[in-house]
Short mmCIF file of C-alpha atoms in Angstrom, two decimals:
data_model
loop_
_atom_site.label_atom_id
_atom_site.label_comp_id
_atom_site.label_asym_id
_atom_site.label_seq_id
_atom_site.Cartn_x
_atom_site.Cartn_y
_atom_site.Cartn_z
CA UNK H 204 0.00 0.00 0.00
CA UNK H 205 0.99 3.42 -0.48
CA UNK H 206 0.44 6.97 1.53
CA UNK H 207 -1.86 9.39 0.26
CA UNK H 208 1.16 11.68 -0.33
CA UNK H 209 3.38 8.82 -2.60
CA UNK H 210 0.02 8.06 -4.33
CA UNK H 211 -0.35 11.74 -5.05
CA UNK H 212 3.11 12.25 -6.29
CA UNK H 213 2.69 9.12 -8.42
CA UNK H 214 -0.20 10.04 -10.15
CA UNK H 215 0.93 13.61 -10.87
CA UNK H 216 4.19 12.30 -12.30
CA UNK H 217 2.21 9.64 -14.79
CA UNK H 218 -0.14 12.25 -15.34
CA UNK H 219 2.63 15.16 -16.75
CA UNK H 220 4.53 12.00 -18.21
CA UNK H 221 1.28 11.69 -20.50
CA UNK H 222 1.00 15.29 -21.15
CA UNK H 223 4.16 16.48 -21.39
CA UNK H 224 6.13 13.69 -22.01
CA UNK H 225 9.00 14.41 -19.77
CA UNK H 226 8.64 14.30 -15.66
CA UNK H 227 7.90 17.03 -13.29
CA UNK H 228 10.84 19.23 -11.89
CA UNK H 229 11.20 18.82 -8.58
CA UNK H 230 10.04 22.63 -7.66
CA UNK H 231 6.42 21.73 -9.68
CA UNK H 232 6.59 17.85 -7.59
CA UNK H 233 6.81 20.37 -4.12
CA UNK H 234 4.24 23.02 -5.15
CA UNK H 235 1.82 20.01 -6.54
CA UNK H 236 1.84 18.18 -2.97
CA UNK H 237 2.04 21.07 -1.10
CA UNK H 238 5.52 20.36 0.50
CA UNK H 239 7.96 23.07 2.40
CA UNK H 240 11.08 21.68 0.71
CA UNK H 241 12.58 19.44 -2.30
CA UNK H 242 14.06 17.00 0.73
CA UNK H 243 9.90 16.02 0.85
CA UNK H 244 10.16 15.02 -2.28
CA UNK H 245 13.06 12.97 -2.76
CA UNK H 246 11.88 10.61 0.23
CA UNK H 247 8.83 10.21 -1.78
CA UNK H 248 10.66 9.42 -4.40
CA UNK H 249 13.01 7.23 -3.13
CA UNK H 250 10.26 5.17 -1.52
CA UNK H 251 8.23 4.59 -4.58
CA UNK H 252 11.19 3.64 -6.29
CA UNK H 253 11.54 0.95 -3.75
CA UNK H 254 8.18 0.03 -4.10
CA UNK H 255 8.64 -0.64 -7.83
CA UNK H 256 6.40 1.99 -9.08
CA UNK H 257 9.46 4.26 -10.63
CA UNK H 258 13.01 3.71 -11.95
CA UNK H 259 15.37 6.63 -11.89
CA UNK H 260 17.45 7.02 -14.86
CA UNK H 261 21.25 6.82 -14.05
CA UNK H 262 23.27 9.60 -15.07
CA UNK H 263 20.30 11.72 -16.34
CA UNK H 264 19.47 14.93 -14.22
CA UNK H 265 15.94 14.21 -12.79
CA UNK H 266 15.09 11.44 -15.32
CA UNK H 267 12.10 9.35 -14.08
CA UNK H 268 9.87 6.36 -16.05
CA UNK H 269 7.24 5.60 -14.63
CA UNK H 270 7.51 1.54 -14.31
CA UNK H 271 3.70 0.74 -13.05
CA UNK H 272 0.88 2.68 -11.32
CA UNK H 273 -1.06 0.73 -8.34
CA UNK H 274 -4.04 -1.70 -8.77
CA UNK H 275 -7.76 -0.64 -7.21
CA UNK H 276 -6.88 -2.68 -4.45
CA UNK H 277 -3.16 -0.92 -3.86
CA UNK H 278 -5.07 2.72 -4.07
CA UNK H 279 -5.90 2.38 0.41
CA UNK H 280 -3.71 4.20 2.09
CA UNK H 281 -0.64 2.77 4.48
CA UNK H 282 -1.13 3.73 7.90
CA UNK H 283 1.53 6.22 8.62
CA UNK H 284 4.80 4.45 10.89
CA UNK H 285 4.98 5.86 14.44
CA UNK H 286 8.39 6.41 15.40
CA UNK H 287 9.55 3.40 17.44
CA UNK H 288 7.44 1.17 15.91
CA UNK H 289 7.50 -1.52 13.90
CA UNK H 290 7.51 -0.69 9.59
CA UNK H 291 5.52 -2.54 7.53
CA UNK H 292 6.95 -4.97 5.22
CA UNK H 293 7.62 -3.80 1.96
CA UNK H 294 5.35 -5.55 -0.72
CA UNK H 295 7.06 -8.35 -2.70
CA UNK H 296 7.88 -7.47 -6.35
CA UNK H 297 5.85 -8.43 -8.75
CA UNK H 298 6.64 -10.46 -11.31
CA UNK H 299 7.30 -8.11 -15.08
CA UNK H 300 4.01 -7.87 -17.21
CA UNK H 301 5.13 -8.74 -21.08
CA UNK H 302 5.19 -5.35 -23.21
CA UNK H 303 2.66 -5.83 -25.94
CA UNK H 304 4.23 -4.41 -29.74
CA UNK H 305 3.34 -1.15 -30.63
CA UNK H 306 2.76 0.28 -33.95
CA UNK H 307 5.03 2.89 -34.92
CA UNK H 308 4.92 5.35 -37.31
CA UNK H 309 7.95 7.44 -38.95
CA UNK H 310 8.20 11.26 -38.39
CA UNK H 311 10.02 14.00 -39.73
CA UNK H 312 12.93 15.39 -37.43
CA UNK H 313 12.60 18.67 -38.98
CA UNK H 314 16.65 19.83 -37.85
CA UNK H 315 17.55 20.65 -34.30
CA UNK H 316 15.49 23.17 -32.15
CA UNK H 317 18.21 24.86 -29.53
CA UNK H 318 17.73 24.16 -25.90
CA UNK H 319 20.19 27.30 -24.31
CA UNK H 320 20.79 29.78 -26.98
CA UNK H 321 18.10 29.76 -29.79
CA UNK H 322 19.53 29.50 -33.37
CA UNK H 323 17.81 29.71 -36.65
CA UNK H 324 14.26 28.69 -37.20
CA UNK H 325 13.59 24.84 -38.67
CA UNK H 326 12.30 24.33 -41.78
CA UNK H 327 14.04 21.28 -43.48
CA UNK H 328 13.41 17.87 -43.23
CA UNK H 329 16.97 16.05 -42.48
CA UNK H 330 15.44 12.61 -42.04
CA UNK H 331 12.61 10.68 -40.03
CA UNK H 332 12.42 8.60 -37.00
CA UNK H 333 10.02 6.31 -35.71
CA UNK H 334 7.98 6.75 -33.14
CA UNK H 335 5.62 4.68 -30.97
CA UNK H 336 1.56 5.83 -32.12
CA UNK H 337 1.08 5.97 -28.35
CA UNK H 338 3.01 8.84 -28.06
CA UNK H 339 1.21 10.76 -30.54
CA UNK H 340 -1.61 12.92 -29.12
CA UNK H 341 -4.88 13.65 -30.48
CA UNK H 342 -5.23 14.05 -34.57
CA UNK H 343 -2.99 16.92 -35.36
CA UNK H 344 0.17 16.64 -37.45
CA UNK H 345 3.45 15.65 -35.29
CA UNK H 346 7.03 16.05 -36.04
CA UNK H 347 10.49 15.74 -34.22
CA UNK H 348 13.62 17.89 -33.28
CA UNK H 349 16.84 17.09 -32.35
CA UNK H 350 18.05 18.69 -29.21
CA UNK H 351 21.30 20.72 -28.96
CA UNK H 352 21.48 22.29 -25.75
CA UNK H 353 21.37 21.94 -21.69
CA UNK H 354 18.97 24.60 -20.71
CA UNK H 355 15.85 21.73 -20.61
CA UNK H 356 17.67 20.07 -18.88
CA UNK H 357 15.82 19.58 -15.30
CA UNK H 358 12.86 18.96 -16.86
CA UNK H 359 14.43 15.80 -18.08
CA UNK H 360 15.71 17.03 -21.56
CA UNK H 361 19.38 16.47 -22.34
CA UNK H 362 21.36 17.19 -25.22
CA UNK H 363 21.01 14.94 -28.75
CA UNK H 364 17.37 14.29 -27.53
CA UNK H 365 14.44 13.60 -29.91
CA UNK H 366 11.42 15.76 -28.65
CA UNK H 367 8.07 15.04 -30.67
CA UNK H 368 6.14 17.93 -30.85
CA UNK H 369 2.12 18.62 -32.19
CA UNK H 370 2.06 20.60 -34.44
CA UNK H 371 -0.46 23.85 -32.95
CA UNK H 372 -0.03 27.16 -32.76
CA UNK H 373 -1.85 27.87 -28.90
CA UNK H 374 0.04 26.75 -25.69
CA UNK H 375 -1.49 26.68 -21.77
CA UNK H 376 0.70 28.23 -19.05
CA UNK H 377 3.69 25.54 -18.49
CA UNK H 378 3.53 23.79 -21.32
CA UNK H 379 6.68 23.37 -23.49
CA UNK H 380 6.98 24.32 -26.23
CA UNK H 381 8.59 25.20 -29.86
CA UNK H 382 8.35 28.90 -29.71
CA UNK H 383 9.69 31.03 -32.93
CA UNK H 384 11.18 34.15 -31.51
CA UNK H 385 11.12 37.78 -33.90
CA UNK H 386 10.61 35.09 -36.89
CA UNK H 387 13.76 33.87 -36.89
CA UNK H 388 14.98 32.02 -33.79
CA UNK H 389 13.37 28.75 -32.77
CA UNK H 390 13.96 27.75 -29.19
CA UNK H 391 12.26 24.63 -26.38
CA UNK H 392 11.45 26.43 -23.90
CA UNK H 393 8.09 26.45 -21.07
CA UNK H 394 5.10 28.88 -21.90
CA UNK H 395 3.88 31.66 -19.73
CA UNK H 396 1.78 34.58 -19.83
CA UNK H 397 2.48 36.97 -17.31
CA UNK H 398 1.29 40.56 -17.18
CA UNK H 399 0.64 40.76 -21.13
CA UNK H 400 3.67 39.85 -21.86
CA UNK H 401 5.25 35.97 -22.75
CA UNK H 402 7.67 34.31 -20.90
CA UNK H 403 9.43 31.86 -22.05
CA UNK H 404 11.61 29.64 -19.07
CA UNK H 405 14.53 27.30 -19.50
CA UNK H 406 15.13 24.88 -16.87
CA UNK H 407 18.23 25.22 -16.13
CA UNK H 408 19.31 28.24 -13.19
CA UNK H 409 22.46 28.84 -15.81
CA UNK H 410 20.07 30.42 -17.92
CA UNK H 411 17.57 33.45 -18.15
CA UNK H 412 13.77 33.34 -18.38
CA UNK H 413 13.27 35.50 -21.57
CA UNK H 414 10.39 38.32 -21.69
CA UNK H 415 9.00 38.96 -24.85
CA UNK H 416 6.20 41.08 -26.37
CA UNK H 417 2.81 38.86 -27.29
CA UNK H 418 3.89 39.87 -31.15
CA UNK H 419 7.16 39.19 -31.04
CA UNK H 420 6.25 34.89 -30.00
CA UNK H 421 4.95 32.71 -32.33
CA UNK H 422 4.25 28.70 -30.90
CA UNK H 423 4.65 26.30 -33.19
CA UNK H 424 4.34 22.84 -31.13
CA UNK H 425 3.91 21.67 -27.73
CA UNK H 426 6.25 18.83 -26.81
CA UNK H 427 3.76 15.47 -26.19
CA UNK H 428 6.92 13.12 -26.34
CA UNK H 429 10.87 12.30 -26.04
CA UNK H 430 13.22 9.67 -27.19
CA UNK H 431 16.35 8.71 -26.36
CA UNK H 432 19.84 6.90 -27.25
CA UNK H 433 21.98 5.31 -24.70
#
C-alpha cells in the first residue's frame, strides 16, 4: 500500500509524463503536494522507487519512467509508521508484465530546435524517425527535433534528444513548447503569460527566463513526447 502523499506524487508524475512527455521538476513535484522543501520530495521518491512503481534514470538529471501505477486494491492508504514502531513490510515485487508491440509510425525530425541559446528557425526535413503511435496525441500533425542544448535540462531534456512535438499554434501556461522568436529564432522552452507579456523559461538556473512582447512569440508545437539513445 501506499500513503496518500506517494500516491499523489505518483499520479501527478504519470499524469505530466502523458502530457508532457518528460517528468515534473522537482520545484512543480513540491508546489503540486504542497511540501515546504525538495528533501519532501526525494523521500517520496526514493520510496516509490523501492516500491517498484518508478526507476530513476542513471546519469540523467531528474530522469524518471514511470515503471507501473497501483491496482484498485493498492489505491488504500498505508497507515503512517509511528516512530519506534515496527515498519511494515515492503510488498514483494511483482513479477514483469510482457510489453505488448506497438505500432510505430515514422516522423520528420525537422533539424535541431536549440535548448540554451536559440539558433535559426527549422524548416528542413533532415530525415525521419520512428515513433511509438502511443506517443502521438490527439489528430494533429506531429514532427520531431533534435536537441542541442542543456537549458531543458531539469525537466528531463538532455542534449542529442528527440522531442516530438504537435504541431499547434496555442500553448497553456507551463507547457513546453517550440516557440519562434522575432521570426527567426526557434527555441524549447516552457510557456507563460504573465502581465501581457510571454515568458518563455529554460530549466536550467544557468540560464535566463526570456520576456518577450505577445507579437514578437509565435508557438509552433507543444512537446507530447521524447526519445532517447543510450
Amino acid at each position: 500500500m501506499l500513503t496518500r502523499k506517494q500516491l499523489e506524487l505518483l499520479e501527478f508524475i504519470d499524469a505530466r509524463m502523458k502530457r508532457d512527455g518528460v517528468p515534473p521538476s522537482f520545484d512543480e513535484m513540491k508546489e503540486a503536494l504542497q511540501l515546504r522543501s525538495k528533501s519532501g520530495i526525494h523521500r517520496l521518491i526514493t520510496a516509490l522507487e523501492e516500491r517498484g512503481f518508478i526507476r530513476r534514470l542513471p546519469h540523467r538529471a531528474r530522469a524518471i519512467e514511470v515503471i507501473r501505477m497501483p491496482e484498485t486494491a493498492d489505491r488504500r492508504f498505508a497507515p503512517r509508521v509511528i516512530e519506534g514502531g515496527a515498519r511494515p513490510p515492503a510488498p514483494a515485487p511483482r513479477a514483469a508484465m510482457p510489453v505488448s508491440p506497438t505500432h510505430a509510425l515514422e516522423l520528420p525530425v525537422m533539424g535541431r530546435i536549440a535548448a540554451g541559446t536559440p539558433i535559426e528557425a527549422i524548416s528542413e526535413v533532415s530525415h525521419h524517425v520512428s515513433v511509438p503511435g502511443s506517443m502521438l496525441s490527439g489528430q494533429g500533425q506531429h514532427y520531431a527535433l533534435e536537441v542541442r542544448g542543456d537549458s531543458m535540462i531539469e525537466a528531463g531534456i538532455n542534449d542529442g534528444d528527440i522531442v516530438v512535438i504537435r504541431e499547434q499554434s496555442t500553448a497553456e501556461n507551463g507547457d513546453i513548447v517550440v516557440a519562434l522568436v522575432d521570426g527567426q529564432e526557434a527555441t524549447l522552452k516552457r510557456f507563460r503569460r504573465m502581465r501581457g507579456m510571454i515568458a518563455l523559461e529554460a530549466a536550467n538556473p544557468a540560464y535566463e527566463t526570456r520576456i518577450l512582447r505577445d507579437d514578437q512569440v509565435e508557438v509552433q508545437g507543444r512537446l507530447v513526447g521524447l526519445i532517447r539513445s543510450y
